[in-house]
């Protein structure tokens, strides 16, 4: 159980405030934003949204959006305090002006704010094709008090309290086909703190109910896109219809912002195929609703449609979104892969033999029925390496794919599920054939589900030496003359064993990165960022990347670049932490923080296997800041290690002096090398100085780089 003294200390560290003369009063953390309202803006329009934050957003100078087409600017003209009241507080609203380009792609955008003092956690904003209507501030909990709207519409509301029910009413015609879709989890799943009543109530779990003119329920849906609901319905009669919006558990919270789109326009889940070879033309089937009858060859598709897609030979490779033309007009944007090799469509019949693949190839498919699986056969020589990867969940499909490989005797040799994190349900399999022969690749849904929306694209190709970059590089806040540290880790694939250079692109003026290369014997490193003494306040959206030289199958050496996969920190029930994939990493130069200097007593340190070495660390505190500072060489949280930098065989000794409490300014880092420590030469490391802001959040500072050398072990005497 947490002591009373510890609880008081943590609560005190949660507030951020300054005296009238600007002196620091408490620990400074990043700005914890909690909600956006309205959470949607129409394409080609401008407006105002309120971003709530548990810390002030005064002096916001930049807003970073993960895609082009959306611009946000700070709209408050007077300073506004935002004291953190308690964990789970909806925070204080701050106004932002929003401009959305006419050609901006509909969908959910990620954005982050930079102030002169800090950067924010991730917020989300939706761009819609339809006019936005806000929920009125009056009762609307039943058909008698329902708010009237006109179609098509994007209704923005908040399920702000337990047992809150919101109703919206519109006129409908007999035979009219409608799509009613809510965006709730998809516009809040990256918010830093969404615990409503832990541990079970976190994000909103919306359910949509359509009520007819006679007061009877005629349609209902829950959990279509993850927890978000989607309804397609053809109205039976003329009259007034009511859409009821609520949480499936009757939960509510001021952070439960949502947008409901109601429209009769063509809607597509995706196309078949989902990929087109660059420079080729193809006629695709559009899988969706309200598309209109058309013919594809001599086949009647009913409520499906066909569209022609042709791409120029210089079209960039990779995923994009496109609108497809139907007899009733263009669809919503759907995912399309531009490929540099052949693309085919999977056979749909369960009675057909496995489909033969000639690699490299892309396969688009649809698991249209429960318990359906697609089988593909391919040949291999012993030692051949293969790369099989499914794109589905990342592009809106509910498919939770699993890949399996069987030998000719029907024995399963390997199985692959989520390849990136539990948040990404797509699967990837990197596999080496154990013998010469024919093998069968099986693709199925983990839960045996199926349906027209269970669409996927499978990439099947010979594997080349490769690697991935992940790590802890969510945000950095730097005072001029001070350093901070991020962490990167790599995973090598398909025989690649070489070094990887880690770089940070697009740093703001006055900020530099200490060059660092992960040696062949290591899989991780620290990334030390330093602000010049004269660096100006500002911020930039950056990207972490790895650069390496590989030798391909032809024996030719070439350079490859892989960009890092970033995750944000999320608070769980009881103060726990989890990570969620995001697109934005921000580095900011700020006003003075809690610490104004962190220095190591040395710039070089040498360890011999079986030996130890030490250096002193000295900090300078801002006036009035006396909270404890913890020194470390890893970024961890209880037993979870989110960042490492020391080479194998080297660890932080218990002889170290790590806690700097009150007015204490000096500590000591002692490193130990075991007898099998791997040799490294001038690997840049740094000592962290961590300031606790909440139970799970720290602001990380670090010393200047200390270049670590571990000498080779002495040869045994003869």
XYZ file of C-alpha atoms in Angstrom:
718
model
C 0.000 0.000 0.000
C 1.280 3.500 -0.825
C 2.317 5.501 2.207
C 0.460 8.707 3.064
C 3.695 10.673 2.583
C 4.232 9.148 -0.871
C 0.624 9.852 -1.918
C 0.898 13.498 -0.860
C 4.178 13.866 -2.718
C 2.681 12.450 -5.915
C -0.396 14.648 -5.730
C 1.781 17.685 -5.207
C 3.790 16.775 -8.284
C 0.689 16.702 -10.461
C 0.178 20.477 -10.531
C 2.005 22.979 -12.706
C 2.036 26.630 -11.772
C 4.224 29.724 -11.694
C 4.374 32.655 -9.342
C 3.698 36.136 -10.696
C 7.420 36.639 -11.347
C 7.715 33.371 -13.296
C 9.393 31.269 -10.592
C 8.760 27.549 -10.873
C 6.500 26.026 -8.213
C 6.214 22.358 -9.166
C 7.354 19.676 -11.587
C 6.762 20.285 -15.292
C 5.448 17.494 -17.484
C 4.075 17.384 -20.975
C 0.585 18.816 -21.531
C -1.966 16.071 -20.949
C -4.817 16.774 -23.348
C -8.088 14.973 -22.771
C -10.655 15.748 -25.497
C -11.547 17.745 -28.603
C -15.003 19.225 -29.186
C -16.405 19.302 -31.718
C -14.332 16.343 -32.787
C -15.090 16.803 -36.509
C -14.765 19.560 -39.117
C -16.141 19.452 -42.675
C -13.777 19.457 -45.652
C -13.279 22.925 -47.103
C -14.612 24.623 -43.990
C -13.160 26.449 -41.013
C -14.304 26.583 -37.439
C -13.347 26.512 -33.810
C -12.693 23.562 -31.532
C -11.984 23.306 -27.824
C -9.033 21.190 -26.768
C -9.177 20.314 -23.077
C -5.955 20.001 -21.126
C -4.966 19.219 -17.558
C -2.159 21.793 -17.847
C -2.265 25.238 -19.390
C -1.828 25.634 -23.141
C -0.972 29.315 -22.817
C 1.726 30.515 -25.214
C 0.999 27.808 -27.771
C 3.148 28.598 -30.798
C 2.784 25.479 -32.984
C 0.307 22.692 -33.719
C 1.575 19.617 -35.559
C -0.850 17.488 -37.612
C 0.126 14.070 -38.942
C -1.173 14.740 -42.488
C -1.514 17.704 -44.784
C -4.790 19.538 -45.245
C -5.597 20.561 -41.647
C -4.258 23.673 -39.898
C -4.876 24.594 -36.249
C -3.917 27.886 -34.589
C -4.251 28.929 -30.958
C -7.269 31.209 -30.509
C -7.112 32.300 -26.852
C -6.242 35.974 -26.377
C -5.917 36.006 -22.571
C -3.870 33.761 -20.232
C -5.852 30.890 -18.763
C -4.845 28.717 -15.837
C -5.510 24.984 -16.012
C -4.898 23.428 -12.604
C -5.002 19.646 -12.518
C -7.819 18.830 -10.120
C -7.667 15.047 -10.044
C -6.869 12.063 -12.191
C -9.620 11.689 -14.782
C -10.504 15.376 -14.807
C -11.761 16.566 -18.219
C -9.368 19.506 -17.990
C -9.687 23.132 -19.017
C -10.903 24.057 -22.528
C -8.642 26.046 -24.850
C -9.935 27.383 -28.177
C -8.230 26.628 -31.489
C -9.136 27.864 -34.955
C -9.270 25.084 -37.575
C -8.923 25.367 -41.363
C -9.557 22.262 -43.499
C -8.566 22.234 -47.168
C -11.249 21.320 -49.686
C -9.166 18.381 -50.896
C -8.239 17.091 -47.423
C -8.889 13.367 -47.085
C -11.779 12.406 -44.772
C -10.683 10.469 -41.720
C -9.172 10.825 -38.267
C -6.129 13.081 -37.918
C -3.621 13.154 -35.076
C -2.387 16.475 -33.738
C -0.141 17.799 -30.975
C 0.449 21.211 -29.447
C 3.743 22.899 -28.561
C 3.814 25.749 -26.039
C 6.743 27.851 -24.878
C 6.897 25.599 -21.806
C 6.060 22.074 -23.017
C 4.599 19.822 -25.698
C 1.295 17.996 -25.496
C 0.195 14.422 -25.654
C -1.772 13.313 -28.732
C -5.230 14.651 -29.585
C -7.469 13.604 -32.471
C -9.671 15.471 -34.944
C -11.882 14.074 -37.675
C -12.396 15.463 -41.180
C -15.814 14.658 -42.633
C -17.510 15.060 -46.016
C -20.723 16.274 -44.377
C -22.041 19.440 -42.676
C -21.224 19.402 -38.962
C -24.024 19.913 -36.427
C -23.265 20.212 -32.700
C -25.291 18.559 -29.974
C -27.403 21.235 -28.329
C -27.034 21.962 -24.622
C -30.506 20.786 -23.647
C -32.121 17.414 -22.871
C -32.271 15.021 -25.829
C -32.523 11.629 -24.165
C -35.646 10.252 -25.899
C -37.609 10.631 -29.169
C -39.822 13.303 -27.608
C -36.843 15.574 -26.860
C -34.621 14.477 -29.755
C -32.607 17.141 -31.561
C -33.718 17.624 -35.176
C -31.080 17.331 -37.937
C -31.131 17.345 -41.745
C -29.330 14.768 -43.895
C -26.559 14.272 -44.777
C -24.996 15.273 -41.486
C -22.086 14.749 -39.122
C -23.430 15.162 -35.584
C -20.828 15.947 -32.923
C -21.787 15.235 -29.341
C -20.515 14.113 -25.951
C -21.783 11.250 -23.842
C -20.807 13.255 -20.785
C -22.216 11.320 -17.826
C -23.274 7.840 -16.775
C -26.728 6.932 -18.155
C -26.495 9.743 -20.702
C -28.488 9.027 -23.876
C -28.442 11.336 -26.916
C -31.204 11.243 -29.549
C -31.259 12.865 -32.983
C -34.281 12.924 -35.303
C -34.561 13.251 -39.079
C -37.079 12.837 -41.895
C -36.859 9.658 -43.954
C -38.476 8.250 -47.095
C -39.669 4.714 -47.746
C -36.920 2.743 -49.496
C -34.210 5.249 -48.607
C -30.912 3.490 -47.824
C -28.809 5.055 -45.051
C -25.438 4.592 -43.413
C -25.273 5.565 -39.745
C -21.712 5.363 -38.389
C -20.222 6.558 -35.105
C -16.623 7.580 -34.547
C -15.979 7.398 -30.799
C -13.148 5.018 -29.999
C -11.424 5.986 -33.240
C -11.273 9.659 -32.175
C -10.097 9.019 -28.602
C -7.935 5.871 -28.675
C -4.659 7.875 -28.601
C -5.657 10.114 -25.699
C -3.132 9.868 -22.880
C -5.610 9.227 -20.038
C -9.084 7.758 -20.603
C -9.681 5.750 -17.419
C -13.291 6.465 -16.437
C -13.934 3.797 -13.837
C -11.069 1.332 -13.762
C -10.139 -1.206 -14.589
C -13.043 -2.076 -16.898
C -14.362 1.256 -18.186
C -11.910 3.031 -20.467
C -12.920 4.180 -23.967
C -16.541 4.762 -24.907
C -18.272 1.592 -26.173
C -20.966 3.169 -28.361
C -24.144 1.464 -29.532
C -26.461 2.876 -32.216
C -30.206 2.225 -32.183
C -32.548 3.323 -34.992
C -36.174 3.910 -33.942
C -38.959 4.088 -36.514
C -41.873 6.549 -36.762
C -44.031 4.180 -34.718
C -41.555 4.183 -31.803
C -40.323 0.643 -32.445
C -36.634 -0.289 -32.697
C -35.926 -1.251 -36.305
C -32.122 -1.615 -36.297
C -29.228 -1.690 -33.859
C -25.465 -2.220 -33.984
C -22.564 -2.485 -31.578
C -18.847 -3.152 -32.217
C -18.369 -2.936 -35.987
C -15.044 -1.077 -36.352
C -13.514 -2.186 -33.081
C -15.883 -0.746 -30.495
C -17.468 1.725 -32.932
C -20.886 0.938 -34.386
C -22.068 1.046 -38.023
C -25.610 0.596 -39.353
C -26.862 0.184 -42.919
C -30.640 0.260 -43.202
C -33.303 0.731 -45.860
C -36.141 2.737 -44.333
C -39.531 0.962 -44.454
C -41.880 3.999 -44.541
C -42.006 7.757 -44.778
C -41.766 9.522 -41.443
C -39.602 10.823 -38.585
C -36.793 8.512 -37.484
C -34.769 8.725 -34.283
C -31.157 7.677 -33.824
C -30.248 6.873 -30.222
C -26.581 7.152 -29.189
C -25.292 5.782 -25.887
C -22.578 3.707 -24.296
C -23.375 -0.016 -24.281
C -22.701 -0.038 -20.510
C -24.523 3.270 -19.954
C -21.143 4.755 -19.048
C -20.318 8.395 -19.664
C -17.562 10.954 -19.249
C -16.875 14.519 -20.472
C -14.030 13.027 -22.545
C -16.458 10.820 -24.527
C -16.552 12.997 -27.645
C -18.054 11.393 -30.748
C -19.180 12.085 -34.295
C -22.072 10.303 -36.020
C -22.311 10.447 -39.804
C -25.750 9.875 -41.361
C -25.759 9.729 -45.149
C -27.309 8.061 -48.195
C -24.174 8.479 -50.345
C -22.170 5.549 -51.785
C -20.031 3.838 -49.168
C -17.141 1.432 -49.744
C -15.166 -0.749 -47.367
C -12.478 -1.398 -49.978
C -11.968 -2.658 -53.504
C -11.125 -6.106 -54.833
C -8.292 -6.199 -55.621
C -6.920 -3.846 -52.972
C -3.696 -3.373 -54.958
C -2.669 -2.401 -58.474
C 0.676 -3.019 -60.141
C 2.310 0.272 -61.039
C 1.727 1.206 -64.655
C -1.076 -1.352 -65.054
C -4.807 -0.880 -65.398
C -7.392 -3.023 -63.631
C -11.134 -3.169 -63.166
C -11.994 -3.564 -59.499
C -15.100 -4.564 -57.597
C -16.166 -2.081 -54.944
C -17.265 -3.787 -51.751
C -19.749 -1.603 -49.943
C -23.324 -0.325 -49.747
C -25.564 2.108 -51.607
C -23.384 1.835 -54.699
C -26.074 1.171 -57.318
C -26.558 -1.774 -59.693
C -24.043 -2.228 -62.461
C -22.521 -4.946 -64.615
C -19.011 -6.354 -64.393
C -18.597 -8.378 -67.588
C -21.747 -10.485 -67.692
C -22.040 -10.709 -63.895
C -24.718 -8.750 -62.016
C -23.325 -7.531 -58.687
C -26.512 -6.216 -57.131
C -25.535 -3.539 -54.613
C -21.918 -3.623 -55.653
C -20.224 -1.649 -58.389
C -17.215 -1.751 -60.667
C -14.592 0.909 -61.224
C -11.573 1.240 -63.466
C -8.223 2.071 -61.888
C -5.079 2.866 -63.871
C -1.861 4.259 -62.487
C 0.996 5.944 -64.280
C 4.349 4.223 -64.408
C 5.887 6.876 -62.149
C 3.214 6.652 -59.430
C 4.984 6.271 -56.050
C 4.857 2.825 -54.509
C 2.967 2.209 -51.286
C -0.467 2.659 -49.753
C -2.719 5.613 -50.591
C -6.433 6.403 -50.474
C -8.601 6.895 -53.562
C -12.250 7.613 -54.275
C -13.887 5.187 -56.699
C -16.620 6.196 -59.122
C -20.013 4.473 -58.931
C -23.317 5.013 -60.782
C -24.411 7.067 -57.747
C -21.268 9.186 -57.501
C -17.869 8.825 -55.836
C -17.323 6.697 -52.758
C -15.566 7.635 -49.569
C -11.768 7.209 -49.855
C -10.627 3.565 -49.768
C -7.116 2.090 -49.338
C -5.172 1.130 -52.462
C -1.662 -0.304 -52.665
C 0.577 0.621 -55.573
C 2.802 -2.412 -56.099
C 5.876 -3.190 -58.180
C 4.947 -6.841 -58.807
C 1.994 -8.925 -59.976
C -1.316 -8.619 -58.118
C -4.047 -11.299 -58.064
C -7.363 -11.990 -56.290
C -7.759 -14.995 -53.989
C -10.121 -17.788 -55.034
C -13.321 -17.541 -53.003
C -14.645 -21.112 -53.063
C -13.750 -23.448 -50.198
C -13.995 -26.416 -52.577
C -11.179 -25.206 -54.827
C -7.650 -26.554 -54.283
C -5.039 -24.238 -52.765
C -4.144 -21.379 -55.060
C -0.603 -21.583 -56.446
C 1.609 -18.553 -55.902
C 4.593 -17.489 -57.976
C 6.553 -15.126 -55.761
C 6.800 -12.178 -55.515
C 3.069 -11.552 -55.677
C 0.311 -9.631 -53.945
C -3.017 -11.286 -53.159
C -6.249 -9.453 -52.379
C -8.966 -11.474 -50.702
C -12.185 -11.510 -48.744
C -13.080 -13.978 -45.987
C -16.767 -13.700 -46.740
C -18.024 -16.411 -44.360
C -17.418 -17.534 -40.790
C -14.642 -20.128 -40.420
C -13.455 -19.484 -43.975
C -9.746 -19.666 -44.693
C -7.683 -19.085 -47.800
C -4.943 -21.551 -48.777
C -1.998 -20.916 -51.054
C 0.689 -23.339 -52.196
C 4.277 -22.411 -53.091
C 7.575 -24.212 -53.638
C 10.837 -23.651 -51.799
C 14.378 -24.922 -51.579
C 15.977 -25.629 -48.237
C 17.142 -22.386 -46.636
C 14.960 -20.102 -48.786
C 13.696 -17.135 -46.769
C 10.185 -15.744 -47.194
C 8.264 -12.643 -46.147
C 4.474 -12.966 -45.795
C 2.534 -9.944 -44.512
C -1.169 -9.108 -44.194
C -2.580 -5.587 -44.485
C -6.143 -5.487 -43.183
C -6.662 -4.013 -39.717
C -4.383 -1.068 -40.552
C -6.787 -0.099 -43.348
C -10.128 -0.458 -41.584
C -10.844 -4.165 -41.988
C -12.043 -6.002 -38.855
C -9.946 -9.039 -39.846
C -7.620 -10.225 -37.052
C -5.410 -12.282 -39.315
C -3.367 -15.385 -38.560
C -0.831 -16.946 -40.948
C 0.185 -20.616 -40.838
C 2.565 -22.715 -42.957
C 2.069 -26.481 -43.447
C 4.322 -29.041 -45.063
C 3.207 -31.551 -47.721
C 2.133 -34.018 -45.013
C -0.230 -31.458 -43.466
C 1.923 -30.725 -40.406
C 1.842 -27.110 -39.242
C 5.393 -25.762 -39.158
C 4.859 -22.207 -37.961
C 2.124 -19.730 -36.993
C 2.172 -15.921 -36.833
C -0.296 -13.483 -35.267
C 0.077 -9.754 -34.407
C 3.531 -8.714 -35.577
C 3.892 -5.202 -34.170
C 1.959 -4.874 -30.935
C -1.400 -5.981 -29.508
C -2.802 -2.733 -30.937
C -2.062 -3.869 -34.510
C -4.021 -6.960 -35.522
C -2.213 -7.624 -38.802
C 0.135 -10.591 -39.049
C 3.567 -11.015 -40.553
C 5.630 -14.162 -41.003
C 9.355 -14.203 -41.702
C 10.143 -17.865 -42.372
C 12.989 -20.040 -43.605
C 12.128 -23.259 -45.429
C 13.517 -26.265 -43.511
C 13.662 -28.461 -46.612
C 12.957 -28.555 -50.331
C 9.333 -29.099 -51.296
C 5.839 -27.690 -51.536
C 4.322 -25.792 -48.650
C 0.852 -24.440 -47.942
C 0.238 -20.974 -46.529
C -3.093 -20.544 -44.693
C -4.708 -17.190 -43.909
C -7.633 -17.072 -41.473
C -9.292 -14.881 -38.853
C -8.136 -15.541 -35.300
C -11.736 -15.818 -34.085
C -13.180 -17.616 -37.110
C -15.211 -14.596 -38.190
C -16.037 -13.547 -41.720
C -18.158 -11.178 -43.784
C -18.037 -8.914 -46.804
C -15.965 -6.346 -44.891
C -13.277 -8.922 -43.926
C -10.951 -7.825 -46.699
C -7.184 -8.155 -46.821
C -4.074 -7.813 -48.907
C -1.332 -10.426 -48.594
C 2.240 -9.707 -49.667
C 4.223 -12.854 -50.464
C 7.846 -12.434 -51.512
C 11.369 -13.760 -51.020
C 12.877 -12.156 -47.929
C 15.902 -9.858 -48.057
C 18.157 -8.829 -45.161
C 16.281 -6.149 -43.241
C 15.575 -4.551 -39.876
C 12.962 -2.496 -38.020
C 13.321 0.425 -35.642
C 11.157 0.892 -32.574
C 11.696 2.698 -29.321
C 10.846 5.468 -26.913
C 10.801 8.739 -28.859
C 7.409 10.266 -28.146
C 8.389 13.811 -27.171
C 11.424 15.807 -26.032
C 11.505 19.105 -24.117
C 14.870 20.872 -24.027
C 16.130 23.973 -22.233
C 18.983 25.810 -23.981
C 22.241 24.201 -22.918
C 20.544 21.004 -21.641
C 20.214 17.493 -23.100
C 17.556 14.809 -23.073
C 17.606 11.227 -24.274
C 15.407 9.026 -26.432
C 15.859 5.303 -26.927
C 15.828 3.161 -30.046
C 15.889 -0.579 -30.481
C 16.166 -2.611 -33.647
C 15.147 -6.067 -34.740
C 17.205 -7.649 -37.504
C 15.654 -10.058 -40.018
C 16.582 -12.499 -42.741
C 20.272 -12.869 -42.038
C 21.082 -9.197 -41.518
C 23.712 -8.880 -38.772
C 25.317 -5.501 -39.420
C 25.417 -2.137 -37.635
C 22.572 0.391 -37.923
C 23.052 4.157 -37.771
C 20.244 5.934 -35.893
C 19.313 9.444 -36.991
C 16.669 12.036 -36.082
C 15.380 13.988 -39.076
C 14.093 17.580 -39.110
C 15.265 18.700 -35.666
C 14.345 22.297 -34.764
C 17.023 25.008 -35.147
C 19.597 24.897 -32.372
C 19.044 21.229 -31.497
C 21.599 18.563 -32.422
C 21.825 14.807 -32.068
C 24.941 12.998 -30.933
C 25.826 10.573 -33.765
C 25.167 6.988 -32.698
C 25.418 3.618 -34.414
C 24.048 0.402 -32.919
C 26.926 -2.099 -33.259
C 26.428 -5.543 -34.728
C 26.487 -7.058 -31.222
C 23.725 -4.796 -29.889
C 20.027 -4.148 -30.544
C 19.509 -0.823 -28.733
C 20.975 2.609 -28.065
C 20.331 5.989 -26.517
C 19.679 9.040 -28.698
C 21.098 12.138 -26.995
C 19.535 15.433 -28.090
C 21.100 18.724 -27.008
C 19.887 22.308 -27.286
C 22.542 24.929 -27.976
C 23.094 27.592 -25.347
C 21.460 30.148 -27.660
C 18.677 27.906 -29.047
C 15.393 29.778 -29.528
C 12.035 28.612 -28.215
C 10.341 26.527 -30.883
C 9.437 22.987 -31.892
C 9.423 20.619 -34.848
C 7.845 17.355 -35.847
C 10.702 14.903 -36.353
C 11.255 11.306 -37.435
C 13.636 8.677 -36.119
C 15.194 6.471 -38.755
C 17.727 3.689 -39.071
C 20.240 3.494 -41.926
C 22.190 0.344 -42.799
C 24.057 -1.276 -45.660
C 22.862 -4.699 -46.756
C 23.892 -7.183 -49.406
C 20.939 -8.316 -51.512
C 20.396 -11.685 -53.190
C 22.450 -10.618 -56.211
C 25.446 -9.844 -54.000
C 25.110 -6.094 -54.505
C 25.584 -3.812 -51.493
C 22.968 -1.093 -51.040
C 21.784 1.288 -48.354
C 18.330 0.878 -46.829
C 16.416 3.284 -44.591
C 13.724 2.228 -42.126
C 11.679 4.777 -40.188
C 10.927 4.169 -36.548
C 7.551 3.023 -35.270
C 6.506 5.384 -32.486
C 4.150 4.719 -29.585
C 2.603 7.104 -27.078
C 2.324 6.672 -23.352
C -1.143 5.932 -22.005
C -2.223 5.833 -18.396
C -4.000 2.695 -17.334
C -6.039 1.879 -14.265
C -4.122 2.125 -10.996
C -1.370 4.288 -12.509
C -0.110 1.663 -14.938
C 1.309 2.398 -18.365
C 0.707 1.039 -21.822
C 1.814 2.058 -25.311
C -0.280 2.853 -28.404
C 0.968 3.409 -31.968
C 1.097 7.032 -33.123
C 2.451 9.020 -36.063
C 3.949 12.133 -34.488
C 7.177 12.730 -32.581
C 7.907 16.270 -31.405
C 11.099 17.972 -30.182
C 10.762 21.373 -28.492
C 13.049 24.025 -27.074
C 11.275 25.523 -24.060
C 11.527 28.008 -21.249
C 13.469 26.800 -18.178
C 12.165 23.540 -16.748
C 12.716 21.881 -13.364
C 16.419 21.319 -14.073
C 18.593 23.870 -15.825
C 21.734 21.742 -16.084
C 22.717 18.073 -15.885
C 26.422 17.362 -16.265
C 28.663 14.331 -16.097
C 32.151 14.724 -14.688
C 33.708 12.927 -17.683
C 33.227 12.698 -21.440
C 34.942 9.301 -21.807
C 34.818 6.136 -19.730
C 36.529 2.771 -20.207
C 35.508 -0.591 -18.762
C 37.407 -3.849 -18.747
C 35.509 -7.162 -18.546
C 35.040 -7.994 -14.874
C 35.771 -4.392 -13.851
C 33.890 -1.240 -12.985
C 34.123 2.488 -13.659
C 32.314 5.518 -12.324
C 31.534 9.152 -12.955
C 29.784 11.901 -11.018
C 26.573 13.632 -12.090
C 25.731 17.160 -11.000
C 22.382 18.894 -11.509
C 21.239 22.490 -11.207
C 17.672 23.075 -10.055
C 15.331 25.873 -11.000
C 14.600 28.253 -8.144
C 12.107 26.704 -5.743
C 12.257 23.205 -7.235
C 13.227 20.647 -4.575
C 11.372 17.507 -5.673
C 13.388 14.276 -5.792
C 15.437 13.602 -8.930
C 16.329 10.008 -9.808
C 19.414 9.103 -11.811
C 19.288 6.089 -14.131
C 20.757 4.538 -17.265
C 17.508 2.908 -18.432
C 14.015 4.238 -19.053
C 11.791 1.868 -17.102
C 8.542 1.660 -15.194
C 8.520 -0.961 -12.449
C 9.526 -4.160 -14.301
C 8.943 -2.804 -17.815
C 11.997 -1.542 -19.703
C 11.032 0.995 -22.369
C 14.562 2.084 -23.203
C 18.082 0.665 -22.804
C 21.501 1.930 -23.860
C 24.214 -0.105 -22.128
C 25.948 -2.871 -24.105
C 25.414 -6.548 -23.206
C 27.271 -7.498 -20.058
C 27.316 -3.952 -18.633
C 24.909 -2.853 -15.914
C 24.322 -0.097 -13.385
C 25.934 -1.027 -10.068
C 24.120 -0.919 -6.736
C 27.050 1.216 -5.554
C 25.603 4.112 -7.561
C 24.088 7.125 -5.782
C 20.848 7.674 -7.678
C 18.414 9.660 -5.502
C 18.924 13.417 -5.290
C 16.363 14.706 -2.799
C 15.745 18.230 -1.529
C 18.757 20.425 -2.141
C 21.047 17.501 -3.076
C 22.778 18.249 -6.362
C 25.337 15.475 -6.876
C 25.041 11.751 -7.542
C 27.215 8.960 -8.875
C 26.902 6.442 -11.707
C 28.887 3.224 -11.253
C 28.977 0.774 -14.176
C 29.949 -2.892 -13.879
C 31.095 -5.150 -16.714
C 30.873 -8.912 -16.353
C 33.554 -11.208 -17.671
C 31.697 -11.763 -20.955
C 30.861 -8.106 -21.693
C 30.896 -7.377 -25.427
C 33.558 -4.907 -26.559
C 32.405 -1.526 -27.891
C 34.339 1.577 -28.879
C 33.167 5.055 -27.871
C 29.472 4.187 -27.683
C 27.623 7.379 -26.620
C 25.611 6.887 -23.437
C 24.195 9.359 -20.914
C 22.923 9.390 -17.358
C 19.223 10.165 -17.080
C 17.919 12.577 -14.472
C 14.218 11.827 -14.032
C 11.672 14.133 -12.412
C 8.359 12.573 -11.373
C 5.297 14.503 -12.538
C 2.563 11.956 -11.797
C 2.612 8.364 -10.619
C 3.472 7.146 -14.117
C 4.963 10.192 -15.859
C 8.477 11.574 -15.615
C 10.288 14.375 -17.385
C 13.633 13.004 -18.552
C 16.827 15.038 -18.655
C 20.304 13.666 -19.249
C 23.977 14.501 -19.122
C 26.109 15.327 -22.114
C 27.193 12.180 -24.003
C 29.712 9.991 -22.191
C 31.536 7.829 -24.729
C 31.822 4.299 -23.355
C 34.531 1.871 -24.403
C 34.500 -1.756 -23.279
C 37.835 -3.385 -23.983
C 38.096 -6.949 -25.317
C 38.545 -9.653 -22.709
C 42.156 -10.601 -22.069
C 43.375 -13.706 -23.874
C 43.760 -16.641 -21.464
C 47.386 -17.287 -20.605
C 48.913 -20.414 -22.114
